[in-house]
Amino acid sequence: MKSRQVEEPTMSRPAIMSLSDTAAERVRDIMGRADPPIAGLRVGIKKGGCAGMEYTMDAVAEADPKDEVIEADGARVFVDKTAVLFLLGCRMDYETTKFRSGFIFENPNQVSACGCGESVELKAAETA
């Protein structure tokens, strides 16, 4: 009896989070202007603020092998491994208004936010 090798279907896993065109453009701009050069930006979360958690962003000289990497049109964002469950399905955008400019997060895991908009309450995403 001949043995037959069955090939496993390759399944691409959806990205942890996505970037709007505007966010990708701003990340590319930051990467292009950095001196010394950076590999991208790392997004994470930390405890703090009146709602309990805050998003963090840091310039990254080199990737941590445990980071999730999101690439879009030359922009590179690293997602801190401790933030993955809180950022599943999140969309990062960048907005400029009359009074401020900055990255914003459209996060399906956000339960609430404080009045000033600087901190949020997040729940871990449900995984199947």
PDB file of C-alpha atoms in Angstrom:
ATOM      1  CA  MET A   1       0.000   0.000   0.000  1.00  0.00           C
ATOM      2  CA  LYS A   2       1.433   3.333  -1.043  1.00  0.00           C
ATOM      3  CA  SER A   3       1.451   6.144   1.428  1.00  0.00           C
ATOM      4  CA  ARG A   4       0.168   9.416   0.210  1.00  0.00           C
ATOM      5  CA  GLN A   5       1.324  12.779   1.454  1.00  0.00           C
ATOM      6  CA  VAL A   6      -1.506  15.177   2.024  1.00  0.00           C
ATOM      7  CA  GLU A   7      -0.655  18.819   1.655  1.00  0.00           C
ATOM      8  CA  GLU A   8      -2.048  21.097   4.297  1.00  0.00           C
ATOM      9  CA  PRO A   9      -3.880  24.082   2.819  1.00  0.00           C
ATOM     10  CA  THR A  10      -2.016  27.280   3.478  1.00  0.00           C
ATOM     11  CA  MET A  11      -4.218  29.690   5.313  1.00  0.00           C
ATOM     12  CA  SER A  12      -3.209  33.275   5.668  1.00  0.00           C
ATOM     13  CA  ARG A  13      -4.071  34.702   9.030  1.00  0.00           C
ATOM     14  CA  PRO A  14      -5.728  38.115   9.029  1.00  0.00           C
ATOM     15  CA  ALA A  15      -3.634  40.994  10.337  1.00  0.00           C
ATOM     16  CA  ILE A  16      -4.054  41.871  14.001  1.00  0.00           C
ATOM     17  CA  MET A  17      -4.898  45.434  13.037  1.00  0.00           C
ATOM     18  CA  SER A  18      -5.055  47.578   9.919  1.00  0.00           C
ATOM     19  CA  LEU A  19      -3.875  51.049   8.941  1.00  0.00           C
ATOM     20  CA  SER A  20      -5.847  53.672   7.078  1.00  0.00           C
ATOM     21  CA  ASP A  21      -4.114  55.291   4.105  1.00  0.00           C
ATOM     22  CA  THR A  22      -3.665  58.439   6.193  1.00  0.00           C
ATOM     23  CA  ALA A  23      -2.068  56.505   9.083  1.00  0.00           C
ATOM     24  CA  ALA A  24       0.244  54.646   6.695  1.00  0.00           C
ATOM     25  CA  GLU A  25       1.292  57.957   5.132  1.00  0.00           C
ATOM     26  CA  ARG A  26       2.069  59.464   8.562  1.00  0.00           C
ATOM     27  CA  VAL A  27       4.022  56.366   9.694  1.00  0.00           C
ATOM     28  CA  ARG A  28       6.047  56.479   6.444  1.00  0.00           C
ATOM     29  CA  ASP A  29       6.727  60.169   7.038  1.00  0.00           C
ATOM     30  CA  ILE A  30       7.938  59.503  10.600  1.00  0.00           C
ATOM     31  CA  MET A  31      10.117  56.620   9.385  1.00  0.00           C
ATOM     32  CA  GLY A  32      11.574  58.736   6.595  1.00  0.00           C
ATOM     33  CA  ARG A  33      12.473  61.656   8.855  1.00  0.00           C
ATOM     34  CA  ALA A  34      13.915  59.634  11.743  1.00  0.00           C
ATOM     35  CA  ASP A  35      17.571  60.162  12.524  1.00  0.00           C
ATOM     36  CA  PRO A  36      18.936  57.650  13.268  1.00  0.00           C
ATOM     37  CA  PRO A  37      16.754  55.517  10.982  1.00  0.00           C
ATOM     38  CA  ILE A  38      13.986  53.440  12.526  1.00  0.00           C
ATOM     39  CA  ALA A  39      12.356  50.182  11.454  1.00  0.00           C
ATOM     40  CA  GLY A  40       8.861  51.456  12.273  1.00  0.00           C
ATOM     41  CA  LEU A  41       6.544  52.267  15.168  1.00  0.00           C
ATOM     42  CA  ARG A  42       5.512  49.900  17.974  1.00  0.00           C
ATOM     43  CA  VAL A  43       1.929  50.087  19.223  1.00  0.00           C
ATOM     44  CA  GLY A  44       1.056  48.777  22.649  1.00  0.00           C
ATOM     45  CA  ILE A  45      -1.132  49.443  25.636  1.00  0.00           C
ATOM     46  CA  LYS A  46      -0.373  50.254  29.247  1.00  0.00           C
ATOM     47  CA  LYS A  47      -2.377  50.686  32.401  1.00  0.00           C
ATOM     48  CA  GLY A  48      -3.124  54.296  33.146  1.00  0.00           C
ATOM     49  CA  GLY A  49      -5.480  57.191  32.716  1.00  0.00           C
ATOM     50  CA  CYS A  50      -8.891  57.617  34.236  1.00  0.00           C
ATOM     51  CA  ALA A  51     -10.487  54.896  32.042  1.00  0.00           C
ATOM     52  CA  GLY A  52      -7.802  52.316  32.886  1.00  0.00           C
ATOM     53  CA  MET A  53      -5.642  51.877  29.750  1.00  0.00           C
ATOM     54  CA  GLU A  54      -3.727  54.003  27.277  1.00  0.00           C
ATOM     55  CA  TYR A  55      -2.360  53.308  23.817  1.00  0.00           C
ATOM     56  CA  THR A  56       1.408  53.633  23.499  1.00  0.00           C
ATOM     57  CA  MET A  57       3.568  54.338  20.459  1.00  0.00           C
ATOM     58  CA  ASP A  58       7.336  54.200  20.295  1.00  0.00           C
ATOM     59  CA  ALA A  59       9.929  54.406  17.544  1.00  0.00           C
ATOM     60  CA  VAL A  60      11.582  51.023  16.962  1.00  0.00           C
ATOM     61  CA  ALA A  61      15.205  50.666  15.860  1.00  0.00           C
ATOM     62  CA  GLU A  62      14.797  46.943  15.304  1.00  0.00           C
ATOM     63  CA  ALA A  63      11.921  44.516  15.636  1.00  0.00           C
ATOM     64  CA  ASP A  64      11.383  42.187  18.555  1.00  0.00           C
ATOM     65  CA  PRO A  65      10.862  38.703  17.062  1.00  0.00           C
ATOM     66  CA  LYS A  66       7.756  38.341  19.257  1.00  0.00           C
ATOM     67  CA  ASP A  67       6.077  41.435  17.763  1.00  0.00           C
ATOM     68  CA  GLU A  68       3.336  41.122  15.171  1.00  0.00           C
ATOM     69  CA  VAL A  69       4.269  43.149  12.089  1.00  0.00           C
ATOM     70  CA  ILE A  70       1.748  45.165  10.088  1.00  0.00           C
ATOM     71  CA  GLU A  71       2.988  46.554   6.764  1.00  0.00           C
ATOM     72  CA  ALA A  72       1.027  48.855   4.498  1.00  0.00           C
ATOM     73  CA  ASP A  73       2.406  50.820   1.554  1.00  0.00           C
ATOM     74  CA  GLY A  74       5.918  51.026   3.018  1.00  0.00           C
ATOM     75  CA  ALA A  75       4.734  51.810   6.550  1.00  0.00           C
ATOM     76  CA  ARG A  76       5.681  49.339   9.272  1.00  0.00           C
ATOM     77  CA  VAL A  77       3.911  49.010  12.619  1.00  0.00           C
ATOM     78  CA  PHE A  78       4.932  46.484  15.246  1.00  0.00           C
ATOM     79  CA  VAL A  79       2.265  45.304  17.679  1.00  0.00           C
ATOM     80  CA  ASP A  80       3.597  44.521  21.135  1.00  0.00           C
ATOM     81  CA  LYS A  81       2.874  40.887  22.016  1.00  0.00           C
ATOM     82  CA  THR A  82       1.170  41.898  25.274  1.00  0.00           C
ATOM     83  CA  ALA A  83      -1.331  44.079  23.378  1.00  0.00           C
ATOM     84  CA  VAL A  84      -2.426  41.638  20.667  1.00  0.00           C
ATOM     85  CA  LEU A  85      -5.671  40.462  22.303  1.00  0.00           C
ATOM     86  CA  PHE A  86      -6.703  44.069  22.962  1.00  0.00           C
ATOM     87  CA  LEU A  87      -5.972  45.215  19.396  1.00  0.00           C
ATOM     88  CA  LEU A  88      -7.539  42.408  17.334  1.00  0.00           C
ATOM     89  CA  GLY A  89      -9.670  44.001  14.640  1.00  0.00           C
ATOM     90  CA  CYS A  90      -8.424  47.504  15.438  1.00  0.00           C
ATOM     91  CA  ARG A  91      -7.973  50.112  12.696  1.00  0.00           C
ATOM     92  CA  MET A  92      -5.325  52.775  13.217  1.00  0.00           C
ATOM     93  CA  ASP A  93      -6.046  56.129  11.601  1.00  0.00           C
ATOM     94  CA  TYR A  94      -4.483  59.587  11.667  1.00  0.00           C
ATOM     95  CA  GLU A  95      -6.501  62.762  11.866  1.00  0.00           C
ATOM     96  CA  THR A  96      -5.809  66.461  11.787  1.00  0.00           C
ATOM     97  CA  THR A  97      -8.400  68.811  13.231  1.00  0.00           C
ATOM     98  CA  LYS A  98      -8.416  72.495  14.080  1.00  0.00           C
ATOM     99  CA  PHE A  99      -7.134  71.765  17.596  1.00  0.00           C
ATOM    100  CA  ARG A 100      -5.016  68.605  17.364  1.00  0.00           C
ATOM    101  CA  SER A 101      -3.455  66.007  15.147  1.00  0.00           C
ATOM    102  CA  GLY A 102      -2.566  62.451  16.006  1.00  0.00           C
ATOM    103  CA  PHE A 103      -3.181  58.759  15.642  1.00  0.00           C
ATOM    104  CA  ILE A 104      -6.587  57.433  16.623  1.00  0.00           C
ATOM    105  CA  PHE A 105      -7.686  53.844  17.141  1.00  0.00           C
ATOM    106  CA  GLU A 106     -11.032  52.468  15.989  1.00  0.00           C
ATOM    107  CA  ASN A 107     -11.075  49.468  18.267  1.00  0.00           C
ATOM    108  CA  PRO A 108     -13.951  46.961  18.495  1.00  0.00           C
ATOM    109  CA  ASN A 109     -12.558  45.888  21.887  1.00  0.00           C
ATOM    110  CA  GLN A 110     -13.040  49.326  23.417  1.00  0.00           C
ATOM    111  CA  VAL A 111     -15.708  49.331  26.094  1.00  0.00           C
ATOM    112  CA  SER A 112     -15.551  53.026  27.013  1.00  0.00           C
ATOM    113  CA  ALA A 113     -13.296  56.086  26.987  1.00  0.00           C
ATOM    114  CA  CYS A 114     -12.661  58.933  29.385  1.00  0.00           C
ATOM    115  CA  GLY A 115     -14.021  62.383  28.651  1.00  0.00           C
ATOM    116  CA  CYS A 116     -10.666  63.801  27.558  1.00  0.00           C
ATOM    117  CA  GLY A 117     -10.105  60.937  25.107  1.00  0.00           C
ATOM    118  CA  GLU A 118      -6.647  60.092  26.425  1.00  0.00           C
ATOM    119  CA  SER A 119      -7.493  56.738  27.988  1.00  0.00           C
ATOM    120  CA  VAL A 120      -9.837  53.854  27.239  1.00  0.00           C
ATOM    121  CA  GLU A 121     -11.297  50.762  28.792  1.00  0.00           C
ATOM    122  CA  LEU A 122     -10.519  47.675  26.707  1.00  0.00           C
ATOM    123  CA  LYS A 123     -11.594  44.063  26.875  1.00  0.00           C
ATOM    124  CA  ALA A 124      -9.617  41.199  25.436  1.00  0.00           C
ATOM    125  CA  ALA A 125     -10.950  40.029  22.068  1.00  0.00           C
ATOM    126  CA  GLU A 126     -12.857  36.779  22.035  1.00  0.00           C
ATOM    127  CA  THR A 127     -10.959  34.119  20.113  1.00  0.00           C
ATOM    128  CA  ALA A 128     -12.621  31.150  18.501  1.00  0.00           C
TER     129      ALA A 128
END
